[in-house]
Backbone as CSV, one residue per row, in Angstrom:
resi,resn,N_x,N_y,N_z,CA_x,CA_y,CA_z,C_x,C_y,C_z
1,MET,114.502,115.060,104.245,113.877,113.768,103.502,112.524,113.809,103.024
2,GLN,112.304,113.542,101.633,111.403,113.688,100.977,110.508,112.038,101.082
3,ARG,109.102,112.306,101.502,108.337,110.889,101.379,107.302,110.844,100.491
4,ARG,107.116,109.585,99.554,105.727,109.498,98.810,104.575,109.247,99.842
5,THR,103.405,110.035,98.886,102.354,109.803,100.343,102.227,108.374,100.133
6,PHE,101.184,108.244,100.832,100.500,106.922,100.877,99.939,106.269,99.836
7,ILE,100.260,105.042,99.357,99.539,104.256,98.133,99.024,103.084,98.095
8,LYS,97.915,103.252,98.127,96.525,102.313,98.627,96.790,101.097,97.663
9,ASN,97.155,101.052,96.590,97.505,99.896,95.739,98.282,99.047,96.190
10,THR,98.632,97.701,96.371,99.548,96.819,96.820,100.472,96.878,95.646
11,ALA,99.870,96.628,94.415,100.889,96.206,93.387,101.863,97.536,92.991
12,VAL,100.892,98.402,92.811,101.557,99.329,92.459,103.117,99.932,93.749
13,MET,102.540,100.101,94.911,102.980,100.088,96.186,104.576,99.268,95.806
14,ALA,104.663,97.965,95.316,105.829,97.554,95.184,106.954,97.784,94.291
15,SER,106.061,97.973,93.041,107.044,98.617,91.927,107.207,99.684,92.203
16,ALA,106.414,100.784,92.772,106.998,102.181,93.142,108.309,102.518,94.128
17,ALA,108.356,101.094,94.777,109.408,101.234,95.758,110.835,101.482,94.818
18,VAL,110.998,100.332,93.869,112.163,100.337,93.072,111.856,101.758,92.424
19,ILE,110.885,102.199,91.744,111.035,103.430,90.913,111.470,104.501,92.072
20,GLY,111.219,104.654,93.031,111.346,105.787,94.255,112.843,105.802,94.673
21,ALA,113.344,104.869,94.329,115.122,104.817,94.633,115.582,105.544,93.696
22,ASP,114.925,105.779,92.731,116.042,106.479,91.551,115.305,107.650,90.986
23,ASN,114.010,108.020,91.970,113.308,109.355,91.692,113.105,110.447,92.866
24,ILE,113.353,109.625,94.203,113.128,110.398,95.142,114.240,111.141,95.439
25,GLY,114.147,112.312,95.308,115.161,113.351,95.787,116.707,113.209,95.498
26,ARG,116.739,112.569,94.273,118.462,111.626,94.058,119.226,112.746,94.291
27,ALA,120.343,112.793,94.745,121.558,113.771,95.185,122.619,113.239,94.197
28,ALA,123.180,113.786,93.605,124.417,113.757,92.570,125.550,112.521,93.388
29,PRO,125.923,111.431,92.682,126.817,110.483,93.307,127.993,111.129,93.860
30,VAL,128.147,110.435,95.503,129.072,111.049,96.336,130.609,110.101,95.675
31,VAL,131.822,111.025,96.072,133.010,110.282,96.031,133.031,109.009,96.680
32,GLN,132.724,109.404,98.218,132.709,108.386,99.021,131.711,108.380,100.019
33,PRO,130.765,107.071,99.831,129.453,107.694,100.558,129.710,107.602,102.039
34,LEU,130.688,106.375,102.138,130.819,106.134,103.920,131.812,106.895,104.417
35,ILE,131.883,107.687,105.416,132.662,108.736,105.910,133.144,109.019,107.126
36,LYS,132.452,108.974,107.997,132.488,108.746,109.456,132.195,107.349,110.098
37,LYS,133.286,107.259,110.950,133.656,105.707,111.597,132.905,105.618,112.685
38,SER,132.266,104.592,112.718,131.681,104.261,114.539,131.565,102.741,114.807
39,LEU,131.107,102.596,115.653,131.152,101.097,116.430,130.235,101.295,117.514
40,LYS,129.743,99.981,117.835,128.629,99.866,119.055,129.670,99.684,120.389
41,TYR,129.222,100.496,121.528,130.130,100.480,122.723,130.176,99.260,123.506
42,GLY,129.356,98.450,123.392,129.361,97.169,123.939,130.739,96.177,123.404
43,MET,130.971,96.810,121.849,132.575,95.862,121.457,133.891,96.629,122.292
44,VAL,133.775,97.403,122.966,134.811,97.700,123.822,134.991,96.955,125.140
45,THR,135.957,95.681,125.284,135.730,94.909,126.391,136.809,95.225,127.522
46,GLU,137.398,96.029,127.236,138.537,96.387,128.107,138.108,97.354,129.591
47,ASN,138.355,97.169,130.531,137.754,97.358,131.755,138.084,98.517,131.872
48,LEU,137.432,99.707,131.487,137.832,101.206,131.440,136.827,101.850,132.063
49,SER,137.065,103.101,132.196,136.236,104.045,132.376,135.538,104.312,131.147
50,VAL,134.398,105.087,131.373,133.852,105.687,130.082,134.617,106.462,129.473
51,MET,135.386,107.720,129.972,136.230,108.564,129.498,137.424,108.055,128.832
52,ASP,137.981,106.927,129.706,139.257,106.122,128.866,138.528,105.191,127.560
53,LYS,137.596,104.859,127.627,137.139,104.112,126.438,136.887,105.032,125.141
54,PHE,136.567,106.014,125.541,136.119,107.020,124.601,137.589,107.771,124.051
55,LYS,138.655,107.802,124.824,139.786,108.496,124.607,140.542,107.597,123.736
56,MET,139.933,105.691,124.257,140.923,104.930,123.331,140.200,104.802,121.977
57,LEU,139.218,104.881,121.671,138.205,104.962,120.285,138.556,105.956,119.567
58,LYS,139.041,107.223,120.173,139.316,108.183,119.395,140.731,108.213,118.832
59,ASP,141.548,107.478,119.752,142.868,107.509,119.379,143.215,106.437,118.348
60,LEU,142.098,105.685,117.999,142.080,104.393,117.025,141.506,104.871,115.974
61,GLY,141.086,106.151,115.875,140.562,106.794,114.546,138.993,106.553,114.406
62,PHE,138.488,106.351,115.440,137.083,106.340,115.436,136.076,107.551,115.687
63,ASP,135.159,108.284,114.774,134.589,109.261,114.767,133.643,109.421,115.948
64,GLY,133.013,108.257,115.939,131.669,108.032,117.131,131.764,106.530,117.701
65,VAL,130.776,106.734,118.563,130.623,105.612,119.322,128.812,105.325,119.342
66,GLU,128.156,104.310,119.343,126.773,104.183,119.871,126.670,103.207,121.061
67,LEU,125.630,104.005,122.002,125.590,103.037,123.050,124.336,102.548,122.880
68,ASP,123.722,101.549,123.690,122.271,100.789,124.093,121.472,101.842,125.009
69,SER,120.265,102.251,124.715,119.581,102.722,125.499,117.800,102.040,125.624
70,PRO,117.485,102.025,126.727,118.299,102.862,128.365,119.431,101.917,128.567
71,ASN,120.085,102.554,129.207,121.496,102.045,129.676,121.511,102.443,131.159
72,ASP,122.417,101.997,131.737,122.960,102.129,133.439,123.779,103.220,133.510
73,ILE,124.471,103.711,132.287,125.461,104.718,132.786,125.313,106.147,132.882
74,ASP,126.130,106.626,133.808,125.735,107.946,134.286,125.619,108.913,132.975
75,PRO,124.674,109.653,132.356,124.491,110.556,131.632,125.560,111.355,131.614
76,LYS,126.136,112.178,132.762,127.182,113.289,132.868,128.535,112.325,132.324
77,GLU,128.742,111.210,132.791,129.812,110.817,132.211,129.732,110.302,131.185
78,ILE,129.080,110.315,130.045,128.848,110.205,128.662,129.248,111.569,128.262
79,LEU,128.362,112.571,128.749,128.734,113.865,127.838,129.863,114.156,128.187
80,ALA,130.536,114.297,129.604,132.018,114.787,129.597,132.815,113.851,128.679
81,ALA,132.795,112.520,128.726,133.846,111.774,127.627,133.436,112.609,126.505
82,ARG,132.416,112.928,126.158,132.111,113.231,124.526,132.632,114.271,124.462
83,ASP,132.315,115.639,125.296,133.150,116.745,125.252,134.785,116.874,125.251
84,LYS,135.311,116.080,126.447,136.475,116.086,126.376,137.228,115.569,125.211
85,THR,136.779,114.208,124.916,137.409,113.735,123.582,137.027,113.834,122.013
86,GLY,136.083,114.761,122.074,135.329,114.915,120.476,134.656,113.717,119.956
87,LEU,134.961,112.267,120.630,134.081,111.342,120.058,132.407,111.818,119.986
88,GLU,132.054,111.567,118.718,130.476,112.014,118.927,129.799,110.746,119.218
89,LEU,128.274,110.901,119.558,127.252,109.616,119.601,126.311,110.222,119.039
90,PRO,126.551,109.434,117.758,125.837,109.368,116.626,124.233,109.001,116.536
91,GLY,124.076,108.153,117.295,123.078,107.236,117.828,122.567,106.461,118.950
92,VAL,121.914,105.995,119.341,121.512,104.830,120.147,120.915,103.746,119.663
93,VAL,121.065,102.591,120.185,120.224,101.067,120.073,119.372,101.102,120.876
94,ASN,118.215,100.458,120.664,117.047,100.324,121.514,117.633,99.101,122.047
95,SER,117.490,98.950,123.200,117.785,98.138,124.429,116.652,96.708,124.627
96,ALA,115.758,97.153,124.273,114.528,96.480,124.659,113.664,95.571,123.190
97,HIS,114.492,95.784,122.181,113.284,95.488,121.127,113.434,94.147,120.913
98,TRP,114.135,93.278,121.720,114.631,91.473,121.311,113.340,90.892,122.210
99,LYS,113.995,91.708,123.218,113.068,90.457,124.500,111.732,91.205,124.735
100,SER,111.661,92.613,124.144,109.992,92.855,124.643,109.696,93.792,122.818
101,PRO,109.367,92.657,121.791,109.113,93.296,120.447,107.915,94.085,120.616
102,LEU,108.047,94.985,119.709,106.413,95.897,119.355,105.690,94.844,118.359
103,SER,106.200,93.906,118.013,104.954,92.369,117.433,104.265,91.743,118.283
104,SER,104.477,92.134,120.015,104.124,91.018,120.342,102.361,91.114,120.884
105,ALA,102.003,90.258,120.869,100.527,89.861,121.570,100.184,90.488,122.593
106,ASP,101.007,90.823,123.724,100.531,90.805,124.851,100.880,92.451,124.715
107,PRO,100.046,93.386,125.142,100.440,94.740,125.023,101.246,95.268,126.041
108,LYS,101.320,94.482,127.332,102.430,94.914,127.950,103.706,95.019,127.700
109,VAL,103.935,93.710,127.096,105.108,93.704,126.415,105.843,94.413,125.767
110,ARG,104.440,94.992,124.448,104.744,96.223,123.232,104.613,97.345,124.352
111,GLU,104.458,97.616,125.367,104.784,98.713,126.160,105.960,98.993,126.766
112,VAL,106.496,98.155,127.186,107.849,97.831,127.373,108.808,98.375,126.596
113,CYS,109.127,97.943,125.562,109.766,98.261,123.999,109.124,100.128,123.575
114,SER,107.939,100.216,123.596,107.704,101.538,123.591,108.114,102.546,124.565
115,LYS,108.015,102.220,125.822,108.735,103.223,126.922,110.209,103.458,126.425
116,ALA,110.535,102.113,126.394,112.471,102.229,126.003,112.829,102.879,124.841
117,MET,111.745,103.054,123.973,112.146,104.003,122.452,112.035,105.436,122.976
118,GLU,110.727,105.511,123.905,110.831,106.883,124.279,112.107,107.279,125.003
119,LYS,112.502,106.520,126.044,113.392,107.136,126.551,114.904,106.941,125.782
120,ALA,114.958,105.919,124.532,116.149,106.284,123.969,116.226,107.421,123.139
121,LEU,115.040,108.135,122.528,114.643,109.380,121.600,115.334,110.307,122.378
122,TYR,114.686,110.121,123.854,115.545,111.488,124.869,116.844,111.426,125.064
123,ASP,117.140,110.414,125.283,118.668,109.732,125.390,119.473,110.386,124.227
124,CYS,119.156,110.102,123.068,120.085,110.259,121.748,119.925,112.161,121.629
125,LYS,118.573,112.358,121.850,118.700,114.060,121.551,119.417,114.552,122.897
126,LEU,119.683,114.148,123.907,120.908,114.459,124.993,122.058,114.130,124.523
127,TYR,122.480,113.168,123.814,123.868,112.929,123.385,124.577,113.667,122.313
128,GLY,123.407,114.247,121.513,123.736,114.769,120.554,123.711,114.232,119.091
129,GLY,122.705,112.761,119.203,122.854,112.061,118.022,121.874,112.371,117.019
130,THR,121.037,111.465,116.576,120.312,111.614,115.262,119.436,110.257,115.051
131,THR,119.642,109.061,115.365,118.699,108.080,115.051,118.907,107.053,116.284
132,VAL,117.612,106.469,116.403,117.366,105.363,117.439,117.418,104.221,116.420
133,LEU,118.268,103.099,116.898,117.752,101.539,116.116,117.218,100.845,116.358
134,LEU,116.089,100.582,115.633,114.577,99.667,116.211,114.819,98.686,115.346
135,VAL,114.925,97.306,115.927,113.752,96.266,115.487,112.779,96.436,115.757
136,PRO,111.931,96.407,114.540,110.534,96.749,114.419,109.639,95.853,114.681
137,GLY,110.127,94.283,114.348,109.446,93.226,115.205,109.712,91.505,114.978
138,VAL,109.101,91.071,115.317,109.732,89.600,115.180,108.634,88.622,114.928
139,VAL,108.680,87.787,114.112,107.990,86.732,113.532,108.160,85.336,113.999
140,ASN,107.611,84.708,114.762,108.015,83.253,115.522,106.423,82.669,115.357
141,GLU,106.808,81.237,116.238,105.551,80.583,116.051,104.410,80.877,116.608
142,GLY,104.417,81.946,117.514,103.456,82.484,118.162,102.939,83.662,117.785
143,THR,103.671,84.485,116.838,103.103,85.779,116.180,103.419,85.707,114.959
144,SER,102.181,85.878,114.154,102.338,85.677,112.576,102.774,86.905,111.866
145,TYR,102.946,86.622,110.785,103.945,87.793,109.710,102.790,89.073,109.822
146,LYS,101.471,88.788,109.499,100.268,89.776,109.307,100.229,90.669,110.797
147,ASP,100.396,89.465,111.840,100.156,90.321,113.230,101.360,91.381,113.456
148,ALA,102.646,90.912,113.245,103.802,91.283,113.269,103.583,92.998,112.471
149,TYR,103.437,92.539,111.335,103.203,94.005,110.297,102.472,94.999,111.108
150,VAL,100.898,95.021,111.124,100.113,95.596,111.906,99.979,95.802,113.138
151,ARG,100.993,95.363,114.250,100.996,95.851,115.519,102.120,96.586,115.255
152,SER,103.132,96.675,115.012,104.583,97.058,115.035,104.661,98.427,114.352
153,GLN,103.630,98.454,113.191,103.266,99.658,112.298,102.572,100.585,113.463
154,ALA,101.490,99.684,113.984,100.684,100.891,114.914,101.405,101.554,116.056
155,GLU,102.526,100.617,116.643,103.063,101.284,117.822,103.975,102.228,117.044
156,ILE,104.794,102.051,116.243,105.915,103.149,115.613,104.781,104.504,115.338
157,ARG,103.635,104.405,115.235,103.146,105.518,114.610,102.481,106.362,116.014
158,LYS,102.772,105.732,117.227,102.399,105.945,118.284,103.693,106.748,118.610
159,LEU,105.134,106.352,118.509,106.131,107.011,118.964,106.496,108.009,117.996
160,ILE,105.955,108.725,117.041,106.295,109.731,116.294,106.088,110.824,116.836
161,PRO,105.059,111.410,117.838,105.082,112.437,118.508,106.133,112.592,119.495
162,VAL,106.724,111.948,119.809,107.930,111.984,120.931,109.268,112.008,119.863
163,ALA,109.483,111.294,118.533,110.304,111.298,117.830,110.311,113.166,116.935
164,GLU,109.276,113.331,116.937,108.794,115.218,116.347,109.402,115.923,117.434
165,LYS,108.884,115.684,118.650,109.060,116.555,119.862,111.138,116.455,120.097
166,THR,111.761,115.284,119.798,113.236,115.135,120.238,113.782,115.408,118.836
167,GLY,113.181,115.392,117.745,113.812,115.660,116.168,114.506,114.702,116.120
168,ILE,114.550,112.970,116.996,115.455,112.311,116.352,114.622,110.988,115.524
169,LYS,115.465,110.830,114.838,114.890,109.519,113.826,114.538,108.337,114.166
170,ILE,113.629,107.424,113.809,113.500,106.288,114.009,113.796,105.605,113.016
171,ALA,115.009,104.758,113.129,115.793,103.922,112.243,115.698,102.036,112.195
172,LEU,114.664,101.842,111.544,114.420,100.542,111.693,115.625,99.595,110.916
173,GLU,115.953,98.204,111.712,116.965,97.522,111.139,116.877,96.169,110.780
174,ASN,117.483,96.042,109.662,116.750,94.345,108.811,117.823,93.649,109.830
175,VAL,117.424,92.877,110.424,117.786,91.636,111.315,117.397,89.799,110.659
176,TRP,117.796,89.015,111.231,117.401,88.073,111.037,116.091,87.444,112.314
177,ASN,115.006,88.723,111.909,113.931,88.202,112.672,112.516,87.839,112.038
178,ASN,113.089,87.395,110.866,111.698,86.434,110.002,111.179,87.145,109.530
179,PHE,111.164,88.976,109.127,110.174,89.812,109.213,110.480,90.791,108.211
180,LEU,110.034,91.477,107.316,110.501,92.115,106.417,111.666,92.015,105.511
181,ILE,111.557,90.731,105.111,112.687,90.101,104.448,112.888,90.216,102.941
182,SER,112.025,91.085,102.430,112.161,91.929,100.805,112.431,93.178,100.517
183,PRO,113.439,93.721,100.246,113.700,95.220,100.099,112.580,96.182,99.568
184,LEU,111.643,95.383,98.729,110.521,96.018,98.173,109.176,96.133,99.205
185,GLU,109.176,95.088,100.264,108.283,95.048,101.081,109.190,95.971,102.378
186,ALA,110.370,96.333,102.646,110.931,97.048,103.697,110.503,98.502,103.340
187,ALA,111.164,98.730,101.825,110.480,100.002,101.213,108.906,100.479,101.776
188,ARG,108.033,99.435,101.325,106.462,99.716,101.408,106.330,100.088,103.050
189,TYR,106.876,99.318,104.110,106.646,99.421,105.310,106.706,100.692,105.507
190,VAL,107.980,101.242,105.234,108.317,102.655,105.504,107.179,103.767,104.988
191,ASP,106.796,103.610,103.772,106.180,104.252,103.141,104.701,104.553,103.606
192,GLU,104.177,103.293,104.212,103.221,103.341,104.795,102.812,104.141,106.215
193,ILE,103.938,104.498,106.859,104.019,105.146,108.058,104.048,106.379,107.515
194,ASN,104.920,106.781,106.199,104.562,107.973,105.916,105.243,108.872,106.559
195,HIS,106.194,109.048,107.091,106.958,109.897,108.103,108.404,110.485,108.052
196,PRO,108.981,111.467,107.678,110.203,111.762,107.564,111.022,111.322,108.534
197,LEU,110.650,111.071,109.820,111.309,110.516,111.104,111.425,109.193,110.939
198,VAL,110.907,108.756,109.952,110.867,106.954,110.131,111.587,106.759,108.785
199,GLY,113.046,105.772,109.201,113.205,105.324,107.885,114.215,104.115,108.256
200,TRP,115.300,103.781,107.312,115.968,102.329,107.702,117.144,102.479,108.120
201,TYR,117.930,101.837,108.712,119.269,101.528,109.455,119.465,100.275,108.711
202,PHE,120.350,100.556,107.716,120.741,99.159,106.858,122.052,98.356,107.388
203,ASP,121.618,97.421,107.354,122.774,96.171,108.175,123.337,95.508,106.804
204,VAL,124.406,95.859,106.261,124.724,95.120,105.052,125.100,93.940,105.169
205,GLY,125.759,93.310,106.509,125.905,92.154,106.319,124.925,91.077,106.531
206,ASN,123.837,91.437,107.399,122.905,90.763,107.724,122.035,90.244,106.550
207,ILE,122.122,90.984,105.102,121.122,90.350,104.220,121.915,89.662,103.505
208,LEU,123.224,89.115,103.573,124.020,88.297,102.729,123.725,87.009,103.289
209,ARG,122.656,86.650,104.095,122.112,85.161,104.249,121.291,84.789,103.150
210,TYR,120.418,86.207,102.497,119.487,85.588,102.052,118.860,86.631,100.444
211,GLY,120.227,87.524,100.127,120.286,88.447,99.479,121.563,89.029,98.992
212,TRP,121.253,90.411,98.465,122.673,91.129,98.049,122.271,92.753,98.555
213,PRO,123.396,92.957,99.387,123.148,94.360,99.950,122.691,95.274,99.207
214,GLU,123.679,95.234,97.571,123.221,96.398,96.588,122.118,96.523,96.349
215,HIS,121.225,95.118,96.066,119.811,95.055,95.704,119.061,95.857,96.693
216,TRP,119.338,95.896,97.944,118.313,96.287,99.078,118.702,98.118,98.952
217,ILE,119.937,98.371,98.564,120.323,99.784,98.835,119.404,100.171,97.703
218,GLU,119.607,99.696,96.627,118.919,100.362,95.033,117.336,100.745,95.593
219,ALA,117.003,99.475,96.303,115.166,99.790,96.512,114.692,100.562,97.637
220,LEU,115.777,100.859,98.736,115.572,101.540,100.033,115.510,102.761,99.774
221,GLY,116.793,103.251,98.921,117.499,104.729,98.253,116.991,105.552,99.585
222,LYS,116.293,106.724,99.618,116.417,107.524,100.308,116.209,107.362,101.876
223,ARG,115.569,106.316,102.151,114.910,106.055,103.142,115.922,105.282,104.173
224,ILE,117.039,104.805,103.416,118.409,104.879,104.533,119.061,105.929,105.292
225,MET,118.962,105.799,106.387,119.340,106.729,107.556,120.884,106.560,108.007
226,LYS,121.267,105.531,107.952,122.580,104.836,108.668,123.063,103.677,108.072
227,ILE,124.136,103.104,107.826,124.856,101.912,107.858,125.302,101.138,108.938
228,ASP,124.919,100.003,108.937,125.663,99.025,109.969,126.727,98.154,109.123
229,ILE,127.777,97.735,109.632,128.871,97.351,108.872,129.472,95.936,109.402
230,LYS,128.898,94.601,108.878,129.750,93.419,109.308,129.801,92.317,108.158
231,GLU,130.446,91.221,108.168,130.472,90.409,107.204,129.655,88.998,107.401
232,PHE,129.549,88.262,106.251,128.767,87.119,106.135,129.673,86.106,104.968
233,SER,129.654,85.073,105.246,130.400,84.014,104.627,129.169,83.014,104.191
234,ARG,128.497,82.922,103.050,127.684,82.175,102.611,128.328,80.436,102.516
235,LYS,129.765,80.405,102.191,130.671,79.363,102.729,130.230,78.483,103.990
236,LYS,130.819,79.400,104.567,130.960,79.037,106.124,129.524,78.607,106.544
237,GLN,128.507,79.315,106.072,127.185,79.320,106.508,126.740,77.754,105.806
238,GLN,127.389,77.094,104.808,127.019,76.062,104.429,127.470,75.089,105.038
239,ASP,128.854,75.128,105.191,129.998,74.024,105.630,129.506,73.767,107.032
240,GLU,129.525,74.914,108.118,129.573,75.162,109.399,128.356,75.205,110.046
241,GLY,127.559,75.918,109.086,126.387,76.230,109.984,125.837,77.508,109.910
242,LEU,124.760,77.956,110.178,124.169,79.069,109.554,124.934,80.477,110.514
243,TRP,124.833,80.329,111.616,125.544,81.363,112.481,126.962,81.436,112.285
244,LYS,127.366,80.296,112.021,128.720,80.554,111.512,129.309,81.388,110.295
245,GLY,128.387,81.562,109.491,128.961,82.734,108.276,129.228,83.806,108.890
246,PHE,129.216,84.149,110.230,129.346,85.472,110.879,130.764,85.450,111.025
247,ASN,131.123,84.372,111.152,133.052,84.091,111.574,133.552,84.188,110.773
248,VAL,133.474,85.835,110.265,134.621,85.908,108.951,135.116,87.475,109.292
249,GLU,136.260,87.559,109.025,136.631,89.134,109.541,136.387,89.759,108.327
250,LEU,135.943,91.378,108.203,135.684,92.211,107.799,136.523,92.379,106.231
251,LEU,135.970,92.219,105.295,136.812,92.276,103.873,137.398,90.869,103.760
252,GLU,136.469,89.728,104.421,136.901,88.793,103.784,135.893,87.711,103.792
253,GLY,134.969,88.363,103.432,133.415,87.764,103.422,132.918,87.608,102.178
254,ASP,131.353,87.759,102.232,130.805,87.567,100.701,130.288,88.914,100.316
255,CYS,130.876,90.180,101.363,129.980,91.495,100.878,131.031,92.037,99.698
256,ASN,130.391,92.334,98.499,131.412,93.339,97.389,131.326,95.089,97.420
257,TRP,132.445,95.066,98.642,132.350,96.545,99.073,132.615,97.627,97.843
258,PRO,133.010,97.517,96.996,132.870,98.378,96.100,131.724,98.378,95.088
259,VAL,131.217,97.581,95.394,130.030,97.315,94.611,128.780,98.071,95.529
260,VAL,128.688,97.884,96.751,127.980,98.492,97.909,128.211,100.036,97.727
261,ASN,129.587,100.191,97.836,129.523,101.885,98.112,129.245,102.573,97.070
262,LYS,129.262,101.436,95.502,128.910,102.162,94.523,127.124,102.475,94.741
263,ALA,126.525,101.216,95.012,125.158,101.470,95.266,124.884,102.560,96.146
264,LEU,125.520,102.917,97.112,125.242,103.813,98.129,125.573,105.052,97.507
265,ALA,126.567,105.353,96.825,126.698,106.576,96.207,125.915,107.087,95.052
266,ASN,125.270,106.116,94.298,124.047,106.140,93.769,123.008,106.914,94.125
267,ILE,122.489,106.390,95.661,121.414,107.122,96.334,121.748,108.198,97.032
268,GLY,122.921,108.641,96.871,123.303,109.985,97.569,123.728,109.908,98.811
269,TYR,124.165,108.511,99.271,124.338,108.749,101.130,125.791,108.857,100.965
270,SER,125.793,109.916,102.373,126.966,110.426,102.731,126.885,110.448,104.043
271,GLY,127.543,109.375,104.745,127.410,109.649,106.567,127.627,108.350,106.772
272,TRP,127.637,108.054,108.191,128.038,107.366,109.230,128.025,105.813,108.487
273,ALA,128.861,104.857,109.273,128.973,103.561,109.261,129.241,102.920,110.415
274,SER,128.596,102.182,111.035,128.911,102.013,112.195,129.394,100.045,112.587
275,ALA,130.211,99.926,112.667,131.115,98.494,112.935,130.050,97.682,114.037
276,GLU,129.087,96.463,113.450,128.742,95.839,114.717,129.189,93.890,114.472
277,VAL,130.461,94.075,115.033,131.136,92.492,115.045,131.914,92.799,116.407
278,PRO,132.062,91.115,116.512,132.861,91.212,117.823,134.062,92.079,117.964
279,GLY,134.092,92.540,119.340,134.731,93.476,119.621,136.227,92.840,120.575
280,GLY,136.727,93.510,121.305,137.751,93.046,122.048,138.481,94.207,122.709
281,ASP,140.033,94.110,123.034,140.520,95.032,123.679,141.193,95.967,122.504
282,ARG,142.282,96.739,123.000,142.317,97.950,121.689,142.947,97.145,120.746
283,LYS,143.883,96.236,120.844,144.447,95.619,119.637,143.540,95.182,118.563
284,ARG,142.429,94.437,119.136,141.452,94.432,118.014,140.644,95.035,117.859
285,LEU,140.511,96.109,118.734,139.669,97.493,118.013,140.394,98.055,116.793
286,GLU,141.835,98.231,117.058,142.826,98.875,115.926,142.292,98.030,114.789
287,VAL,142.546,96.628,114.796,142.104,95.892,113.568,141.010,96.071,112.869
288,ILE,139.821,96.687,113.380,138.427,96.521,113.077,138.472,98.144,112.491
289,SER,139.056,98.852,113.112,139.098,100.390,112.587,140.002,100.591,111.322
290,GLN,141.112,99.486,111.181,141.716,99.562,109.902,140.937,98.873,108.681
291,LYS,140.241,97.871,109.118,139.373,97.112,108.476,138.333,97.832,107.861
292,MET,137.953,98.735,108.705,136.703,100.068,108.264,137.029,100.817,107.362
293,ASP,138.504,101.003,107.355,139.352,102.260,106.535,139.201,101.488,105.252
294,GLY,139.591,100.245,105.013,139.426,99.734,103.858,138.234,99.522,103.333
295,ILE,137.107,99.441,103.823,136.188,99.485,103.337,135.571,100.673,102.649
296,PHE,135.792,101.701,103.725,135.176,103.027,103.151,135.997,103.500,101.748
297,LYS,137.322,102.896,101.540,138.202,103.142,100.141,137.561,102.198,98.999
298,ALA,137.044,101.312,99.208,136.866,100.175,98.456,136.185,100.635,97.344
299,VAL,136.665,100.527,96.112,136.478,100.909,94.975,136.488,100.020,93.899
C-alpha cells in the first residue's frame, strides 16, 4: 500500500485526504468489492468445540472467522480447526482496547493495551491472518480530544516494530468513541503515522449515526484494509433511543449497500467483509450468511 509522506500544513492535509482517495494508487474498479465473508467468533453462541464451531461456519458458507486476542483458547485447537475445515482466520480483534485504551492518561493502562496489541499481532501471524483491529482511543470527560490524539498516535508508533516483525497490519476501527469522527481527520490521523502497516478497518454501520459510509470510503481510499458489516436505523434511533438504531436486520436499515459497494469498487477494494451483529445458533448464523450474500451482490 502506498502512503503519502507526512504533510505538515493542517489545511493542506485536510484537503489532500480527499484528493488522495482519488490519486493514491487507484486500481481499476472491481466488479464485486466484497468477496470473502467472515464474522466475529463471539457471535457463535452454541455450546460446541472450536472444531465444531468452525465446521458449522464453513457449512453455512463463511470463508473466515475473527477471534479476539489475547484469548483463552488453546492455539493448537484453533490451528487444528482451521486446517481441518479450511475456514480462514483473516484477522483478530484486540480484546483490551476498550477497558484499557491507548488514550488513557495512566501509562500503566496504556501498557495493558500495548501488550495486548503485541500479543494480538503475534497471534494473528500464527493464525495466518493479516490484520489486528484496534480502537485507537477513547475521548471522555477525563480524556481530552487533543490528549487522546497525541497519546494514541505515540503508542501506535511504538507498536510499528512489532507490526514490521510479524508483517501484520494495525487496522484502526471507527466506533462510538467520540474520537476521529470526521473522515478527513481519520485520513489525516493515519497519514501522520505514515506507515504502510497502519490503516483502517472501516465499520459501515457505525458511521450511519452521524454520516454516510460512502463519504468515508471516498475520503479514506486505500487506507481501508478491511470492512465490518452492520446496519443502523436512524428512525429507530430517533423514535426509540440512540442504541436502538442497531436493532435492525441486515439489508433493512439505512445503509445504501449498492452505493457502498460502488464506493468500495471506486477505490479498488477487493477483499473481506466481517459481520459484527448479534449472533446466535446455527439458524441465526445462517440468516446472517444469507443476508451478507445479498449485501455482496447489491448493485
